[in-house]
Each structure stands twice: as structure tokens, then as C-alpha cells.
PDB file of C-alpha atoms in Angstrom:
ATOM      1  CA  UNK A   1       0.000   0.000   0.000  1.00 74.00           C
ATOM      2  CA  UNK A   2       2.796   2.525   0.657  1.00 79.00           C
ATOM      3  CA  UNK A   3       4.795   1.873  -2.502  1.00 83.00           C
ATOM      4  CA  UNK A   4       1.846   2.717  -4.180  1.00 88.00           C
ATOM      5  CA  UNK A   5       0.826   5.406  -2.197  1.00 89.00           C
ATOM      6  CA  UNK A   6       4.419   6.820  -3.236  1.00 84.00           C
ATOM      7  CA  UNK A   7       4.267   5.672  -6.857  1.00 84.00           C
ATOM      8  CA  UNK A   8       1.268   7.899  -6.703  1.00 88.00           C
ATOM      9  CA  UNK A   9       2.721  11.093  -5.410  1.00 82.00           C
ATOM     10  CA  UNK A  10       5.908  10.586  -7.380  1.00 83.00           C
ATOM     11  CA  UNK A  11       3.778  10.748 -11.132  1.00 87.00           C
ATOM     12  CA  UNK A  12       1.801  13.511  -9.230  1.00 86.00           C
ATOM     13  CA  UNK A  13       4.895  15.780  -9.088  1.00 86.00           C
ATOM     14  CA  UNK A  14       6.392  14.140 -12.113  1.00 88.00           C
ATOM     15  CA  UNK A  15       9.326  11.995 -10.533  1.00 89.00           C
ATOM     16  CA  UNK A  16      10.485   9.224 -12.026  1.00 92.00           C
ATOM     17  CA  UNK A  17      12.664   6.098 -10.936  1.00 90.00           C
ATOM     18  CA  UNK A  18      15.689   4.885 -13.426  1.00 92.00           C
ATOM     19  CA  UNK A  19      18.103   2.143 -12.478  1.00 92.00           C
ATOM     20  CA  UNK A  20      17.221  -0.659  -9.842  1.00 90.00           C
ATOM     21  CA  UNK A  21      17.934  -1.318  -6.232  1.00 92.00           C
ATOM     22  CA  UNK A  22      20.667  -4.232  -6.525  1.00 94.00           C
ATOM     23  CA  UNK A  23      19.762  -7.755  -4.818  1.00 94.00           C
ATOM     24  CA  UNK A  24      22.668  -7.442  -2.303  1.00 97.00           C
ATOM     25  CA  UNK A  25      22.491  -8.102   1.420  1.00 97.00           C
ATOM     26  CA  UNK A  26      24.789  -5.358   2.054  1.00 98.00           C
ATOM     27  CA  UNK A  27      25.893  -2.406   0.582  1.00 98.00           C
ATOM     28  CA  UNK A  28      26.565   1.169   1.420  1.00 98.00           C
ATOM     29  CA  UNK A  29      24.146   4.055  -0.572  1.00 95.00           C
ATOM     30  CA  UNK A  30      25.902   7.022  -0.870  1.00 94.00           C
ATOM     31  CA  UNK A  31      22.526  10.044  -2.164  1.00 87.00           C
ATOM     32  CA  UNK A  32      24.078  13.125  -3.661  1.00 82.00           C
ATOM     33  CA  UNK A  33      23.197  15.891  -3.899  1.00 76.00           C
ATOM     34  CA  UNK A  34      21.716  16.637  -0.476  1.00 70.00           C
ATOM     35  CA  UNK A  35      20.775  20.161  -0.191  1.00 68.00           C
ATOM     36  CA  UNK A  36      17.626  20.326   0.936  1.00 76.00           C
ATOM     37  CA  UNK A  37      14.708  18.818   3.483  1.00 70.00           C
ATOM     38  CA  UNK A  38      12.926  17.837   0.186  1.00 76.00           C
ATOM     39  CA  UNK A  39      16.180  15.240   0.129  1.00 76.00           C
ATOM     40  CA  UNK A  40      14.811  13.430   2.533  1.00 77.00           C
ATOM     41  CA  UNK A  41      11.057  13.269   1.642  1.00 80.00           C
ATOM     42  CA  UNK A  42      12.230  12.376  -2.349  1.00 80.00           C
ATOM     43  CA  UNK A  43      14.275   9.083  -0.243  1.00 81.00           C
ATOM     44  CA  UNK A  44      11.574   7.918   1.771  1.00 80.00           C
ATOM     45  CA  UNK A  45       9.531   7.958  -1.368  1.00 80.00           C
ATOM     46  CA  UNK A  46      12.283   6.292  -3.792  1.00 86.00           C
ATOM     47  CA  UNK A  47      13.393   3.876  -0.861  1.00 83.00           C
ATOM     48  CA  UNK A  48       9.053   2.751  -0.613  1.00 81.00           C
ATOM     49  CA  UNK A  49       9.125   2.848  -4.496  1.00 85.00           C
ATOM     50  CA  UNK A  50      12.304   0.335  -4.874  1.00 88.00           C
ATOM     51  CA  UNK A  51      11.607  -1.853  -1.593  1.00 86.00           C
ATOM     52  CA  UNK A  52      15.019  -0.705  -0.131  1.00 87.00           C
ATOM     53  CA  UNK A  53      15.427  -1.655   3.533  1.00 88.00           C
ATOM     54  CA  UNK A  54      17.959   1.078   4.010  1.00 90.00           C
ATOM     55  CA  UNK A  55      19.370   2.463   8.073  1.00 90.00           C
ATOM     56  CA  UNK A  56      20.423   6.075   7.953  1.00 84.00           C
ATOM     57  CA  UNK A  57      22.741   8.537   9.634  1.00 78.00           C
ATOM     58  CA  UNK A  58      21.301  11.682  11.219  1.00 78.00           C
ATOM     59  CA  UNK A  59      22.434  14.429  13.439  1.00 78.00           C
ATOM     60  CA  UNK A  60      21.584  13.244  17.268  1.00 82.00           C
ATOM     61  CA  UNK A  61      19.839  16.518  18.007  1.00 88.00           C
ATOM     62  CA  UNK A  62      17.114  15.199  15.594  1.00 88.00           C
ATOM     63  CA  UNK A  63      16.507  12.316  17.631  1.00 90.00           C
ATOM     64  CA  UNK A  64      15.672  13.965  20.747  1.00 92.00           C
ATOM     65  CA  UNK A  65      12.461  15.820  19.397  1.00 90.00           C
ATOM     66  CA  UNK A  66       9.733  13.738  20.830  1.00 88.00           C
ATOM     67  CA  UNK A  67       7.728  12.863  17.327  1.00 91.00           C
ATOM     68  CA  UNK A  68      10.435  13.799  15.394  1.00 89.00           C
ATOM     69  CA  UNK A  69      12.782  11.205  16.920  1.00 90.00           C
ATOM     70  CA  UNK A  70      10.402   8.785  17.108  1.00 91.00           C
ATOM     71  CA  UNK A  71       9.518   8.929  13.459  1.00 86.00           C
ATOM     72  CA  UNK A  72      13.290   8.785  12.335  1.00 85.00           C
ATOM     73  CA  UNK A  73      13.873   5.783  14.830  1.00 86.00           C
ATOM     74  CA  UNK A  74      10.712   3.840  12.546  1.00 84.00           C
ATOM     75  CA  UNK A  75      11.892   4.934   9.052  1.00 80.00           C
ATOM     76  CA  UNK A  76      15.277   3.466  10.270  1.00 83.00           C
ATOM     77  CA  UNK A  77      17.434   6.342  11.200  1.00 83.00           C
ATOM     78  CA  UNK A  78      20.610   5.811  13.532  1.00 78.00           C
ATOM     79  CA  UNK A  79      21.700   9.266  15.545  1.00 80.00           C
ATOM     80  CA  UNK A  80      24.791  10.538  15.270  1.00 74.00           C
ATOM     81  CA  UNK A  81      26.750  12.339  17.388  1.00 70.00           C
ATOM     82  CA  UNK A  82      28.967  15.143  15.505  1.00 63.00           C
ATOM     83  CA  UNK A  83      30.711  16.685  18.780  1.00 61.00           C
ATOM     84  CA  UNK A  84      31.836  13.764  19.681  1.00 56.00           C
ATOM     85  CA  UNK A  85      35.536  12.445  18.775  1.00 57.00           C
ATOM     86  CA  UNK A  86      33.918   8.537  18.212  1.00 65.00           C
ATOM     87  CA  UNK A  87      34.958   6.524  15.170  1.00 81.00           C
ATOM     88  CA  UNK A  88      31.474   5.970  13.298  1.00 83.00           C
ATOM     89  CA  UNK A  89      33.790   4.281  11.080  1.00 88.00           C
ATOM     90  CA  UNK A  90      33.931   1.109  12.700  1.00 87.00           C
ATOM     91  CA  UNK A  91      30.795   1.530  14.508  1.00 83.00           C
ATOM     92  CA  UNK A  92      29.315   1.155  11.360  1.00 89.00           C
ATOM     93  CA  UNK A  93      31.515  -1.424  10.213  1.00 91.00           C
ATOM     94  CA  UNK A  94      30.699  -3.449  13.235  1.00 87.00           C
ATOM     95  CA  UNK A  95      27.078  -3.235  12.233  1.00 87.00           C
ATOM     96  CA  UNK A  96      27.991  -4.794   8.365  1.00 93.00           C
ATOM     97  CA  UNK A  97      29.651  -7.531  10.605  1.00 94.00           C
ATOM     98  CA  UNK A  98      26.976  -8.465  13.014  1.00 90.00           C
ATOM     99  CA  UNK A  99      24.084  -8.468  10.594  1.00 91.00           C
ATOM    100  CA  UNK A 100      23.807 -10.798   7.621  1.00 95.00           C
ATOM    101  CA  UNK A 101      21.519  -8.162   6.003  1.00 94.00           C
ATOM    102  CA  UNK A 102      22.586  -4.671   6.220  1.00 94.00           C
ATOM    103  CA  UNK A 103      22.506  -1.477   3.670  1.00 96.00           C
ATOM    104  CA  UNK A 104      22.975   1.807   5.048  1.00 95.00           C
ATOM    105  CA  UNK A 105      22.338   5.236   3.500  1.00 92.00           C
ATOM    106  CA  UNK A 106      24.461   7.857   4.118  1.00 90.00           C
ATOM    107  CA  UNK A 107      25.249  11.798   3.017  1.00 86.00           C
ATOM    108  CA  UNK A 108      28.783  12.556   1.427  1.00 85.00           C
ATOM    109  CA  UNK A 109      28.521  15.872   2.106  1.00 79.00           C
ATOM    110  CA  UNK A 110      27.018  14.945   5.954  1.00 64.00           C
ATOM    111  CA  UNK A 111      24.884  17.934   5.559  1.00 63.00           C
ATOM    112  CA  UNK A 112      22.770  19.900   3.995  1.00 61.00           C
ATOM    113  CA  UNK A 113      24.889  23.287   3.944  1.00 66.00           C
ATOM    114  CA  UNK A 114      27.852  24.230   1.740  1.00 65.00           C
ATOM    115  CA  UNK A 115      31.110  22.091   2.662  1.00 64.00           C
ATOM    116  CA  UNK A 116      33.659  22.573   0.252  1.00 72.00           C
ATOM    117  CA  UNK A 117      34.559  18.752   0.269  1.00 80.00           C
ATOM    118  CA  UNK A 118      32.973  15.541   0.615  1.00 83.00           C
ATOM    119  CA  UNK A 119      33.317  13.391   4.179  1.00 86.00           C
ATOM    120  CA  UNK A 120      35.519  10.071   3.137  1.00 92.00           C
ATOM    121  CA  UNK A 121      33.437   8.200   5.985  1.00 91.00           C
ATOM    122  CA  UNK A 122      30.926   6.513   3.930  1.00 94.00           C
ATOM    123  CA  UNK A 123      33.864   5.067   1.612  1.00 96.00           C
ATOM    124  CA  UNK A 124      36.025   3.960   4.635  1.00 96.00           C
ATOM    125  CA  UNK A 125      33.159   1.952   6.049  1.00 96.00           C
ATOM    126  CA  UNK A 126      32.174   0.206   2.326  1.00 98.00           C
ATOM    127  CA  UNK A 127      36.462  -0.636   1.849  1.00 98.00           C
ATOM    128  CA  UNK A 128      37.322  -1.675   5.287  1.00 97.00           C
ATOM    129  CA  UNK A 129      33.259  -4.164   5.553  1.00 97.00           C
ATOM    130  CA  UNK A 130      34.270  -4.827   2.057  1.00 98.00           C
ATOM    131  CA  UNK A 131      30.905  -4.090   0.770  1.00 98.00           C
ATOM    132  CA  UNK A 132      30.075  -1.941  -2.273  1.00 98.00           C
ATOM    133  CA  UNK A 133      29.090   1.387  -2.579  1.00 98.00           C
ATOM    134  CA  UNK A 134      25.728   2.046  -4.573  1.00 97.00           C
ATOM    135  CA  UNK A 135      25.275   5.567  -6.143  1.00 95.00           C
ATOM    136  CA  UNK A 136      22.333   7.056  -6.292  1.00 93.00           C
ATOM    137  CA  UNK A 137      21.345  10.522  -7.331  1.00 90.00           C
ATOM    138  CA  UNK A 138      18.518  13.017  -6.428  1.00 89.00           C
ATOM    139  CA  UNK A 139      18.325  14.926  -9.908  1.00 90.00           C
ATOM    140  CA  UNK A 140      16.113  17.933  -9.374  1.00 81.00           C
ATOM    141  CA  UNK A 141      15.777  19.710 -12.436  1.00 89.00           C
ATOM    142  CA  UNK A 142      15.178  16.461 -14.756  1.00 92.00           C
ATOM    143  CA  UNK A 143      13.067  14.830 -11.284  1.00 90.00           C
ATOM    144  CA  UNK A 144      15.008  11.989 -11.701  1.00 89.00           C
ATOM    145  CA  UNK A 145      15.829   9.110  -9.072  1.00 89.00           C
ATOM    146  CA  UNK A 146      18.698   7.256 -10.356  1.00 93.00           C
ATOM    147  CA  UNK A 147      20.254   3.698  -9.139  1.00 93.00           C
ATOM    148  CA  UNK A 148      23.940   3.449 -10.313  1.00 93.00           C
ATOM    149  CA  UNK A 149      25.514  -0.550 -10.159  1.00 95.00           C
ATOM    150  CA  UNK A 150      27.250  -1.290  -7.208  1.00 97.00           C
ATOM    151  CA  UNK A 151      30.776  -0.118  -7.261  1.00 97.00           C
ATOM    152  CA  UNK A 152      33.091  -2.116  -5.554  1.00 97.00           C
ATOM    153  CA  UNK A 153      36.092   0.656  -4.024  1.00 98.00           C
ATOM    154  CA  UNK A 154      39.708  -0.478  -4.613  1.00 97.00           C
ATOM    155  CA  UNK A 155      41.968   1.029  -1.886  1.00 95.00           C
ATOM    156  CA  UNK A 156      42.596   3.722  -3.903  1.00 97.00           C
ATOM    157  CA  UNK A 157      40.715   6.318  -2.595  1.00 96.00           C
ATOM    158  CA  UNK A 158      41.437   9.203  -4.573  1.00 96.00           C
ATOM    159  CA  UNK A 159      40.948   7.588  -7.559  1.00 97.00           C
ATOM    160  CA  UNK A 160      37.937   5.395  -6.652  1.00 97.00           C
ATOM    161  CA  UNK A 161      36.487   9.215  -5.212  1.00 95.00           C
ATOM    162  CA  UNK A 162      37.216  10.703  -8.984  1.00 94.00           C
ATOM    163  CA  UNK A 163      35.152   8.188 -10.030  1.00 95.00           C
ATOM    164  CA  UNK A 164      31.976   7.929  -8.166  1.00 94.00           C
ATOM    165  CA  UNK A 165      32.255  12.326  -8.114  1.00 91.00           C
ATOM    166  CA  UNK A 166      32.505  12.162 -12.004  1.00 90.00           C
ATOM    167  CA  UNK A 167      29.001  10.695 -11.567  1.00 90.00           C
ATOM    168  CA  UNK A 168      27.407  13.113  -9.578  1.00 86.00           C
ATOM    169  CA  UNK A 169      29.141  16.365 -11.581  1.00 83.00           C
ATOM    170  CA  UNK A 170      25.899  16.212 -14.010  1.00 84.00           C
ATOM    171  CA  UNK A 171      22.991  15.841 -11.052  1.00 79.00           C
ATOM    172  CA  UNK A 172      21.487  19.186  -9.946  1.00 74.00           C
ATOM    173  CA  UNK A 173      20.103  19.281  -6.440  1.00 64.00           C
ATOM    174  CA  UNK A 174      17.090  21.367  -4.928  1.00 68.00           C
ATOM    175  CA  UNK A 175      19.637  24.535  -4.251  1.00 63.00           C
ATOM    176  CA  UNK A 176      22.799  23.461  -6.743  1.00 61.00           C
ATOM    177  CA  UNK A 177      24.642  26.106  -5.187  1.00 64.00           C
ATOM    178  CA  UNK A 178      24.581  24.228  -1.815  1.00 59.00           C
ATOM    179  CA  UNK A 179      26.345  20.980  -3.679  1.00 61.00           C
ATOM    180  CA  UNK A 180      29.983  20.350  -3.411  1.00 60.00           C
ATOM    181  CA  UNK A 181      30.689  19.225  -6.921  1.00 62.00           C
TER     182      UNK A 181
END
């Protein structure tokens, strides 16, 4: 009923779905652009529409709203806490390890806001579970959802970052100005 629901509102406002969730028990999403709330509304919708069973990261603060936190707790949100020195690296790593079936969603810029270069978390955690990163973009001006193939990172980061940016360099978020590529 709610993929439908949400394959309703997305021909409504003219969104569209290209690509396909991979069958994978684990992966790492990384969703770029993210400049905007509407980011997060366009996911839930796309992650109904596909049938991904996706965790998130999200700042901690958000968590401790009473209906706020409780909603982001249900849709599968994890909190994060930013002013703390912990290593969400291998907290999240230790999560691939422990569950058979995992995929986990996460931000490269880690915010919505201007940051003049990507976090290097969300590739850390796919090399060192050994699980594969799966791009997918939030294409505002064409309304596009778009599932890349998994991509499988190398140790080389700087390369292997090249080439999952070079992806992203044509997807225009809500507020392009806001994007770091």
C-alpha cells in the first residue's frame, strides 16, 4: 500500500525512478546531492518505491524531538553524534559484521549546507566491511531518481572518489549552489 501510495505522489509531481535497487544483502548508498529537506522526503519515497530496507545517519539533536525522533527511529534512522571524537567508522563497520543483512544510506557531504569537500566516511566503512558502494542521485531539475551498479572501491581512494564524483558532476540538487561538486 505505501509503494503505491508513493508511486502515486511521485507521477503527481512528475518523478520518475531509473536504475534498480541491486539484490545485495549489504551495501553502502551514498545520495548526492543533499541540499535540501525535500532530500529526505524524495528518499523515503524512492526507498518505498524500490523496496530498499535502508538504516540512515542523522544528526543526534534530531533524535531527541519527541515525534520527530520517534519517526526517524521507525523509518530506520541511527543518531549521530557530531561533537563527539567517536569513530562511526567502525561503529558502522561493526554493524555490516553483526548483521547478515545490512545497507545503510548515508550523506557525502554529511549535511545539507555548503562544505567545500565531501566526508571520506561513507567510503572507509564500504572498503574496510568490504561491501560496495551504490550511487544514487537526487536529480532535481530532470526529477530523476537514479540507481547506479554497485561499485566495488579499490583502496585507492582518490581515484575510486574521482570516479563515483565524475558521476554526480551532471545531477542538480534542490539549491545546486549548496552541492559540493
Amino acid at each position: 500500500m505505501k509503494k503505491l501510495f508513493f508511486r502515486f505522489c511521485f507521477r503527481l509531481t512528475g518523478w520518475k525512478m531509473k536504475g534498480q535497487r541491486p539484490d545485495l544483502k549489504q551495501y553502502v548508498v551514498i545520495v548526492a546531492p543533499h541540499t535540501s529537506n525535500w532530500d529526505f522526503f524524495v528518499g523515503v519515497a524512492a526507498r518505498s518505491i524500490s523496496g530498499l530496507k535502508s538504516h540512515f545517519l542523522a544528526k543526534k539533536s534530531l533524535f531527541d524531538l519527541p515525534v520527530v525522533g520517534w519517526f526517524m527511529r521507525a523509518v530506520g534512522g541511527f543518531p549521530v553524534d557530531r561533537s563527539r571524537n567517536t569513530n562511526m567508522v567502525d561503529q558502522v563497520v561493526e554493524l555490516f559484521q553483526q548483521h547478515e543483512e545490512f545497507i545503510i544510506t548515508i550523506t557525502p557531504e554529511g549535511t545539507r549546507s555548503y562544505v567545500p569537500e565531501w566526508k571520506t566516511g561513507f567510503y572507509r566503512i564500504a572498503h574496510k566491511a568490504g561491501v560496495p558502494i551504490v550511487m544514487v542521485g537526487f536529480d532535481f531539475e530532470h526529477r530523476v531518481v537514479e540507481y547506479r551498479e554497485p561499485f566495488y572501491p579499490t583502496g585507492d581512494m582518490e581515484a575510486d572518489l574521482e570516479f563515483i564524483k565524475s558521476y554526480y558532476r551532471s545531477i542538480k540538487g534542490k539549491h545546486p549552489e549548496k552541492g559540493v561538486i
